[in-house]
Amino acid sequence: MVVGSLHIRDIWYARALLPVFLHDDCKKIERIPKKRACYLINGDRLLTVKKSKKQKTKTGWTWFFNFSTETEFIKADYRKSYVLLVCADKVCALERQEVMGVFDPNRPYLRIRYADSRYSVSGFKKGAMPLITLKRSCGDILDYFFSAR
């Protein structure tokens, strides 16, 4: 038996990924080589997990996510591609199409803001409106991820 240690700084990966991995519809998990948190689920759904530290701003809290090394997600040729953005104890699940609507490949960052009791996702694409995200429960995120057939 091989036993590994889980460092406290990596527990957020487990918290974000375990519900997906343990879901009844999760039949196959493949890790994308040389990527820290990038997985192919059931052979057709790419899942990338990102985490950021929160920063206090005048209007609330902000998290910045850098996608410069996530070429698998950016150039995804998979049927469905998702990203889980971990913001402290909340997880924001987005499809690739949603991300690309606000994403500028020349400035590969996403920003999540929490202000006025709601979250919004924005990028640096000129003219793109921020995505307003609702608080989703773990069950809602799993349904969102596995419902697209």
JSON list of C-alpha atoms in Angstrom, two decimals:
[
{"chain": "A", "resi": 1, "resn": "MET", "atom": "CA", "xyz": [0.00, 0.00, 0.00]},
{"chain": "A", "resi": 2, "resn": "VAL", "atom": "CA", "xyz": [1.27, 3.46, -0.90]},
{"chain": "A", "resi": 3, "resn": "VAL", "atom": "CA", "xyz": [0.49, 6.27, 1.51]},
{"chain": "A", "resi": 4, "resn": "GLY", "atom": "CA", "xyz": [1.00, 9.89, 0.54]},
{"chain": "A", "resi": 5, "resn": "SER", "atom": "CA", "xyz": [0.75, 13.03, 2.54]},
{"chain": "A", "resi": 6, "resn": "LEU", "atom": "CA", "xyz": [-1.68, 15.82, 1.76]},
{"chain": "A", "resi": 7, "resn": "HIS", "atom": "CA", "xyz": [-0.22, 19.18, 2.65]},
{"chain": "A", "resi": 8, "resn": "ILE", "atom": "CA", "xyz": [-2.50, 21.73, 4.26]},
{"chain": "A", "resi": 9, "resn": "ARG", "atom": "CA", "xyz": [-1.91, 24.08, 1.31]},
{"chain": "A", "resi": 10, "resn": "ASP", "atom": "CA", "xyz": [-3.37, 21.43, -1.04]},
{"chain": "A", "resi": 11, "resn": "ILE", "atom": "CA", "xyz": [-6.58, 20.69, 0.84]},
{"chain": "A", "resi": 12, "resn": "TRP", "atom": "CA", "xyz": [-8.52, 23.13, -1.35]},
{"chain": "A", "resi": 13, "resn": "TYR", "atom": "CA", "xyz": [-7.86, 20.84, -4.35]},
{"chain": "A", "resi": 14, "resn": "ALA", "atom": "CA", "xyz": [-9.48, 17.97, -2.49]},
{"chain": "A", "resi": 15, "resn": "ARG", "atom": "CA", "xyz": [-12.44, 20.12, -1.41]},
{"chain": "A", "resi": 16, "resn": "ALA", "atom": "CA", "xyz": [-13.05, 21.28, -4.99]},
{"chain": "A", "resi": 17, "resn": "LEU", "atom": "CA", "xyz": [-12.43, 17.96, -6.78]},
{"chain": "A", "resi": 18, "resn": "LEU", "atom": "CA", "xyz": [-13.76, 15.28, -4.44]},
{"chain": "A", "resi": 19, "resn": "PRO", "atom": "CA", "xyz": [-17.46, 15.98, -5.08]},
{"chain": "A", "resi": 20, "resn": "VAL", "atom": "CA", "xyz": [-16.82, 15.66, -8.83]},
{"chain": "A", "resi": 21, "resn": "PHE", "atom": "CA", "xyz": [-14.73, 12.50, -8.49]},
{"chain": "A", "resi": 22, "resn": "LEU", "atom": "CA", "xyz": [-17.24, 10.84, -6.15]},
{"chain": "A", "resi": 23, "resn": "HIS", "atom": "CA", "xyz": [-20.33, 11.70, -8.22]},
{"chain": "A", "resi": 24, "resn": "ASP", "atom": "CA", "xyz": [-22.27, 8.72, -9.62]},
{"chain": "A", "resi": 25, "resn": "ASP", "atom": "CA", "xyz": [-21.86, 10.03, -13.18]},
{"chain": "A", "resi": 26, "resn": "CYS", "atom": "CA", "xyz": [-18.06, 10.20, -12.89]},
{"chain": "A", "resi": 27, "resn": "LYS", "atom": "CA", "xyz": [-16.94, 6.98, -14.56]},
{"chain": "A", "resi": 28, "resn": "LYS", "atom": "CA", "xyz": [-13.37, 7.75, -15.63]},
{"chain": "A", "resi": 29, "resn": "ILE", "atom": "CA", "xyz": [-10.73, 10.26, -14.46]},
{"chain": "A", "resi": 30, "resn": "GLU", "atom": "CA", "xyz": [-7.56, 11.01, -16.41]},
{"chain": "A", "resi": 31, "resn": "ARG", "atom": "CA", "xyz": [-4.98, 13.51, -15.20]},
{"chain": "A", "resi": 32, "resn": "ILE", "atom": "CA", "xyz": [-3.62, 15.79, -17.92]},
{"chain": "A", "resi": 33, "resn": "PRO", "atom": "CA", "xyz": [0.18, 15.27, -17.81]},
{"chain": "A", "resi": 34, "resn": "LYS", "atom": "CA", "xyz": [2.32, 18.12, -16.48]},
{"chain": "A", "resi": 35, "resn": "LYS", "atom": "CA", "xyz": [-0.71, 20.09, -15.26]},
{"chain": "A", "resi": 36, "resn": "ARG", "atom": "CA", "xyz": [-1.29, 20.52, -11.55]},
{"chain": "A", "resi": 37, "resn": "ALA", "atom": "CA", "xyz": [-5.08, 20.44, -11.50]},
{"chain": "A", "resi": 38, "resn": "CYS", "atom": "CA", "xyz": [-6.34, 19.56, -14.95]},
{"chain": "A", "resi": 39, "resn": "TYR", "atom": "CA", "xyz": [-8.39, 16.40, -15.51]},
{"chain": "A", "resi": 40, "resn": "LEU", "atom": "CA", "xyz": [-10.34, 14.71, -18.26]},
{"chain": "A", "resi": 41, "resn": "ILE", "atom": "CA", "xyz": [-13.59, 13.34, -16.85]},
{"chain": "A", "resi": 42, "resn": "ASN", "atom": "CA", "xyz": [-15.44, 10.54, -18.68]},
{"chain": "A", "resi": 43, "resn": "GLY", "atom": "CA", "xyz": [-13.22, 11.06, -21.71]},
{"chain": "A", "resi": 44, "resn": "ASP", "atom": "CA", "xyz": [-14.98, 14.21, -22.92]},
{"chain": "A", "resi": 45, "resn": "ARG", "atom": "CA", "xyz": [-15.10, 16.83, -20.14]},
{"chain": "A", "resi": 46, "resn": "LEU", "atom": "CA", "xyz": [-11.99, 18.83, -19.37]},
{"chain": "A", "resi": 47, "resn": "LEU", "atom": "CA", "xyz": [-11.89, 20.15, -15.81]},
{"chain": "A", "resi": 48, "resn": "THR", "atom": "CA", "xyz": [-9.35, 22.73, -14.68]},
{"chain": "A", "resi": 49, "resn": "VAL", "atom": "CA", "xyz": [-9.16, 23.94, -11.09]},
{"chain": "A", "resi": 50, "resn": "LYS", "atom": "CA", "xyz": [-7.68, 27.29, -10.14]},
{"chain": "A", "resi": 51, "resn": "LYS", "atom": "CA", "xyz": [-7.24, 28.97, -6.78]},
{"chain": "A", "resi": 52, "resn": "SER", "atom": "CA", "xyz": [-6.38, 32.51, -5.84]},
{"chain": "A", "resi": 53, "resn": "LYS", "atom": "CA", "xyz": [-5.85, 34.50, -2.67]},
{"chain": "A", "resi": 54, "resn": "LYS", "atom": "CA", "xyz": [-8.40, 37.16, -1.94]},
{"chain": "A", "resi": 55, "resn": "GLN", "atom": "CA", "xyz": [-7.50, 40.80, -1.95]},
{"chain": "A", "resi": 56, "resn": "LYS", "atom": "CA", "xyz": [-9.44, 43.53, -0.17]},
{"chain": "A", "resi": 57, "resn": "THR", "atom": "CA", "xyz": [-10.58, 46.38, -2.42]},
{"chain": "A", "resi": 58, "resn": "LYS", "atom": "CA", "xyz": [-12.66, 49.51, -1.87]},
{"chain": "A", "resi": 59, "resn": "THR", "atom": "CA", "xyz": [-15.81, 47.78, -3.05]},
{"chain": "A", "resi": 60, "resn": "GLY", "atom": "CA", "xyz": [-15.33, 44.29, -1.56]},
{"chain": "A", "resi": 61, "resn": "TRP", "atom": "CA", "xyz": [-13.15, 41.24, -2.15]},
{"chain": "A", "resi": 62, "resn": "THR", "atom": "CA", "xyz": [-11.33, 40.34, -5.38]},
{"chain": "A", "resi": 63, "resn": "TRP", "atom": "CA", "xyz": [-9.58, 37.20, -6.64]},
{"chain": "A", "resi": 64, "resn": "PHE", "atom": "CA", "xyz": [-7.30, 37.16, -9.72]},
{"chain": "A", "resi": 65, "resn": "PHE", "atom": "CA", "xyz": [-6.75, 33.96, -11.73]},
{"chain": "A", "resi": 66, "resn": "ASN", "atom": "CA", "xyz": [-3.86, 33.64, -14.19]},
{"chain": "A", "resi": 67, "resn": "PHE", "atom": "CA", "xyz": [-4.40, 31.33, -17.18]},
{"chain": "A", "resi": 68, "resn": "SER", "atom": "CA", "xyz": [-1.06, 31.72, -18.92]},
{"chain": "A", "resi": 69, "resn": "THR", "atom": "CA", "xyz": [-0.13, 28.05, -18.42]},
{"chain": "A", "resi": 70, "resn": "GLU", "atom": "CA", "xyz": [-3.60, 26.53, -18.93]},
{"chain": "A", "resi": 71, "resn": "THR", "atom": "CA", "xyz": [-3.31, 26.06, -22.67]},
{"chain": "A", "resi": 72, "resn": "GLU", "atom": "CA", "xyz": [-5.33, 22.84, -22.39]},
{"chain": "A", "resi": 73, "resn": "PHE", "atom": "CA", "xyz": [-8.31, 24.84, -21.15]},
{"chain": "A", "resi": 74, "resn": "ILE", "atom": "CA", "xyz": [-7.82, 27.80, -23.48]},
{"chain": "A", "resi": 75, "resn": "LYS", "atom": "CA", "xyz": [-7.38, 25.70, -26.62]},
{"chain": "A", "resi": 76, "resn": "ALA", "atom": "CA", "xyz": [-9.77, 22.96, -25.58]},
{"chain": "A", "resi": 77, "resn": "ASP", "atom": "CA", "xyz": [-10.95, 20.65, -28.31]},
{"chain": "A", "resi": 78, "resn": "TYR", "atom": "CA", "xyz": [-13.03, 18.66, -25.87]},
{"chain": "A", "resi": 79, "resn": "ARG", "atom": "CA", "xyz": [-16.80, 18.48, -26.05]},
{"chain": "A", "resi": 80, "resn": "LYS", "atom": "CA", "xyz": [-17.12, 20.32, -22.76]},
{"chain": "A", "resi": 81, "resn": "SER", "atom": "CA", "xyz": [-14.51, 22.30, -20.82]},
{"chain": "A", "resi": 82, "resn": "TYR", "atom": "CA", "xyz": [-15.03, 23.69, -17.36]},
{"chain": "A", "resi": 83, "resn": "VAL", "atom": "CA", "xyz": [-13.02, 25.62, -14.86]},
{"chain": "A", "resi": 84, "resn": "LEU", "atom": "CA", "xyz": [-13.60, 25.59, -11.11]},
{"chain": "A", "resi": 85, "resn": "LEU", "atom": "CA", "xyz": [-12.40, 28.85, -9.59]},
{"chain": "A", "resi": 86, "resn": "VAL", "atom": "CA", "xyz": [-11.84, 28.49, -5.85]},
{"chain": "A", "resi": 87, "resn": "CYS", "atom": "CA", "xyz": [-12.47, 31.70, -3.91]},
{"chain": "A", "resi": 88, "resn": "ALA", "atom": "CA", "xyz": [-11.80, 30.97, -0.24]},
{"chain": "A", "resi": 89, "resn": "ASP", "atom": "CA", "xyz": [-14.68, 28.66, 0.75]},
{"chain": "A", "resi": 90, "resn": "LYS", "atom": "CA", "xyz": [-16.72, 29.24, -2.45]},
{"chain": "A", "resi": 91, "resn": "VAL", "atom": "CA", "xyz": [-16.30, 27.60, -5.84]},
{"chain": "A", "resi": 92, "resn": "CYS", "atom": "CA", "xyz": [-17.37, 29.23, -9.08]},
{"chain": "A", "resi": 93, "resn": "ALA", "atom": "CA", "xyz": [-17.97, 26.80, -11.98]},
{"chain": "A", "resi": 94, "resn": "LEU", "atom": "CA", "xyz": [-17.80, 28.17, -15.51]},
{"chain": "A", "resi": 95, "resn": "GLU", "atom": "CA", "xyz": [-17.94, 26.63, -18.98]},
{"chain": "A", "resi": 96, "resn": "ARG", "atom": "CA", "xyz": [-15.23, 27.51, -21.46]},
{"chain": "A", "resi": 97, "resn": "GLN", "atom": "CA", "xyz": [-17.68, 29.53, -23.59]},
{"chain": "A", "resi": 98, "resn": "GLU", "atom": "CA", "xyz": [-18.55, 31.71, -20.59]},
{"chain": "A", "resi": 99, "resn": "VAL", "atom": "CA", "xyz": [-14.88, 32.32, -19.85]},
{"chain": "A", "resi": 100, "resn": "MET", "atom": "CA", "xyz": [-14.00, 33.10, -23.47]},
{"chain": "A", "resi": 101, "resn": "GLY", "atom": "CA", "xyz": [-16.73, 35.74, -23.55]},
{"chain": "A", "resi": 102, "resn": "VAL", "atom": "CA", "xyz": [-14.74, 37.92, -21.13]},
{"chain": "A", "resi": 103, "resn": "PHE", "atom": "CA", "xyz": [-11.23, 36.58, -21.71]},
{"chain": "A", "resi": 104, "resn": "ASP", "atom": "CA", "xyz": [-8.46, 38.34, -23.63]},
{"chain": "A", "resi": 105, "resn": "PRO", "atom": "CA", "xyz": [-5.73, 35.81, -24.64]},
{"chain": "A", "resi": 106, "resn": "ASN", "atom": "CA", "xyz": [-3.15, 38.61, -24.61]},
{"chain": "A", "resi": 107, "resn": "ARG", "atom": "CA", "xyz": [-3.99, 39.29, -20.96]},
{"chain": "A", "resi": 108, "resn": "PRO", "atom": "CA", "xyz": [-4.80, 35.79, -19.63]},
{"chain": "A", "resi": 109, "resn": "TYR", "atom": "CA", "xyz": [-6.46, 36.73, -16.36]},
{"chain": "A", "resi": 110, "resn": "LEU", "atom": "CA", "xyz": [-9.91, 36.45, -14.86]},
{"chain": "A", "resi": 111, "resn": "ARG", "atom": "CA", "xyz": [-11.11, 38.49, -11.93]},
{"chain": "A", "resi": 112, "resn": "ILE", "atom": "CA", "xyz": [-13.86, 37.55, -9.52]},
{"chain": "A", "resi": 113, "resn": "ARG", "atom": "CA", "xyz": [-15.34, 40.26, -7.37]},
{"chain": "A", "resi": 114, "resn": "TYR", "atom": "CA", "xyz": [-17.59, 39.85, -4.37]},
{"chain": "A", "resi": 115, "resn": "ALA", "atom": "CA", "xyz": [-19.54, 42.98, -3.57]},
{"chain": "A", "resi": 116, "resn": "ASP", "atom": "CA", "xyz": [-23.13, 43.73, -2.61]},
{"chain": "A", "resi": 117, "resn": "SER", "atom": "CA", "xyz": [-23.73, 40.06, -1.74]},
{"chain": "A", "resi": 118, "resn": "ARG", "atom": "CA", "xyz": [-23.00, 38.78, -5.26]},
{"chain": "A", "resi": 119, "resn": "TYR", "atom": "CA", "xyz": [-20.11, 37.50, -7.31]},
{"chain": "A", "resi": 120, "resn": "SER", "atom": "CA", "xyz": [-19.13, 38.71, -10.77]},
{"chain": "A", "resi": 121, "resn": "VAL", "atom": "CA", "xyz": [-16.52, 37.36, -13.16]},
{"chain": "A", "resi": 122, "resn": "SER", "atom": "CA", "xyz": [-14.69, 39.61, -15.58]},
{"chain": "A", "resi": 123, "resn": "GLY", "atom": "CA", "xyz": [-11.64, 39.51, -17.80]},
{"chain": "A", "resi": 124, "resn": "PHE", "atom": "CA", "xyz": [-9.74, 42.12, -19.73]},
{"chain": "A", "resi": 125, "resn": "LYS", "atom": "CA", "xyz": [-11.56, 41.74, -23.07]},
{"chain": "A", "resi": 126, "resn": "LYS", "atom": "CA", "xyz": [-12.59, 45.19, -24.30]},
{"chain": "A", "resi": 127, "resn": "GLY", "atom": "CA", "xyz": [-16.31, 45.73, -24.27]},
{"chain": "A", "resi": 128, "resn": "ALA", "atom": "CA", "xyz": [-17.11, 42.48, -22.47]},
{"chain": "A", "resi": 129, "resn": "MET", "atom": "CA", "xyz": [-19.71, 42.69, -19.73]},
{"chain": "A", "resi": 130, "resn": "PRO", "atom": "CA", "xyz": [-18.95, 40.87, -16.47]},
{"chain": "A", "resi": 131, "resn": "LEU", "atom": "CA", "xyz": [-20.69, 37.56, -15.90]},
{"chain": "A", "resi": 132, "resn": "ILE", "atom": "CA", "xyz": [-22.96, 37.71, -12.88]},
{"chain": "A", "resi": 133, "resn": "THR", "atom": "CA", "xyz": [-22.77, 34.44, -11.04]},
{"chain": "A", "resi": 134, "resn": "LEU", "atom": "CA", "xyz": [-25.23, 33.15, -8.53]},
{"chain": "A", "resi": 135, "resn": "LYS", "atom": "CA", "xyz": [-24.09, 31.36, -5.43]},
{"chain": "A", "resi": 136, "resn": "ARG", "atom": "CA", "xyz": [-24.24, 27.71, -6.39]},
{"chain": "A", "resi": 137, "resn": "SER", "atom": "CA", "xyz": [-24.38, 24.85, -3.95]},
{"chain": "A", "resi": 138, "resn": "CYS", "atom": "CA", "xyz": [-22.13, 21.82, -4.38]},
{"chain": "A", "resi": 139, "resn": "GLY", "atom": "CA", "xyz": [-25.10, 19.92, -5.82]},
{"chain": "A", "resi": 140, "resn": "ASP", "atom": "CA", "xyz": [-25.82, 22.71, -8.31]},
{"chain": "A", "resi": 141, "resn": "ILE", "atom": "CA", "xyz": [-22.21, 22.69, -9.50]},
{"chain": "A", "resi": 142, "resn": "LEU", "atom": "CA", "xyz": [-22.24, 18.92, -9.96]},
{"chain": "A", "resi": 143, "resn": "ASP", "atom": "CA", "xyz": [-25.51, 19.07, -11.88]},
{"chain": "A", "resi": 144, "resn": "TYR", "atom": "CA", "xyz": [-24.07, 21.87, -14.03]},
{"chain": "A", "resi": 145, "resn": "PHE", "atom": "CA", "xyz": [-20.95, 19.83, -14.75]},
{"chain": "A", "resi": 146, "resn": "PHE", "atom": "CA", "xyz": [-22.60, 16.47, -15.48]},
{"chain": "A", "resi": 147, "resn": "SER", "atom": "CA", "xyz": [-25.89, 17.62, -17.06]},
{"chain": "A", "resi": 148, "resn": "ALA", "atom": "CA", "xyz": [-24.43, 18.56, -20.45]},
{"chain": "A", "resi": 149, "resn": "ARG", "atom": "CA", "xyz": [-24.44, 15.29, -22.33]}
]
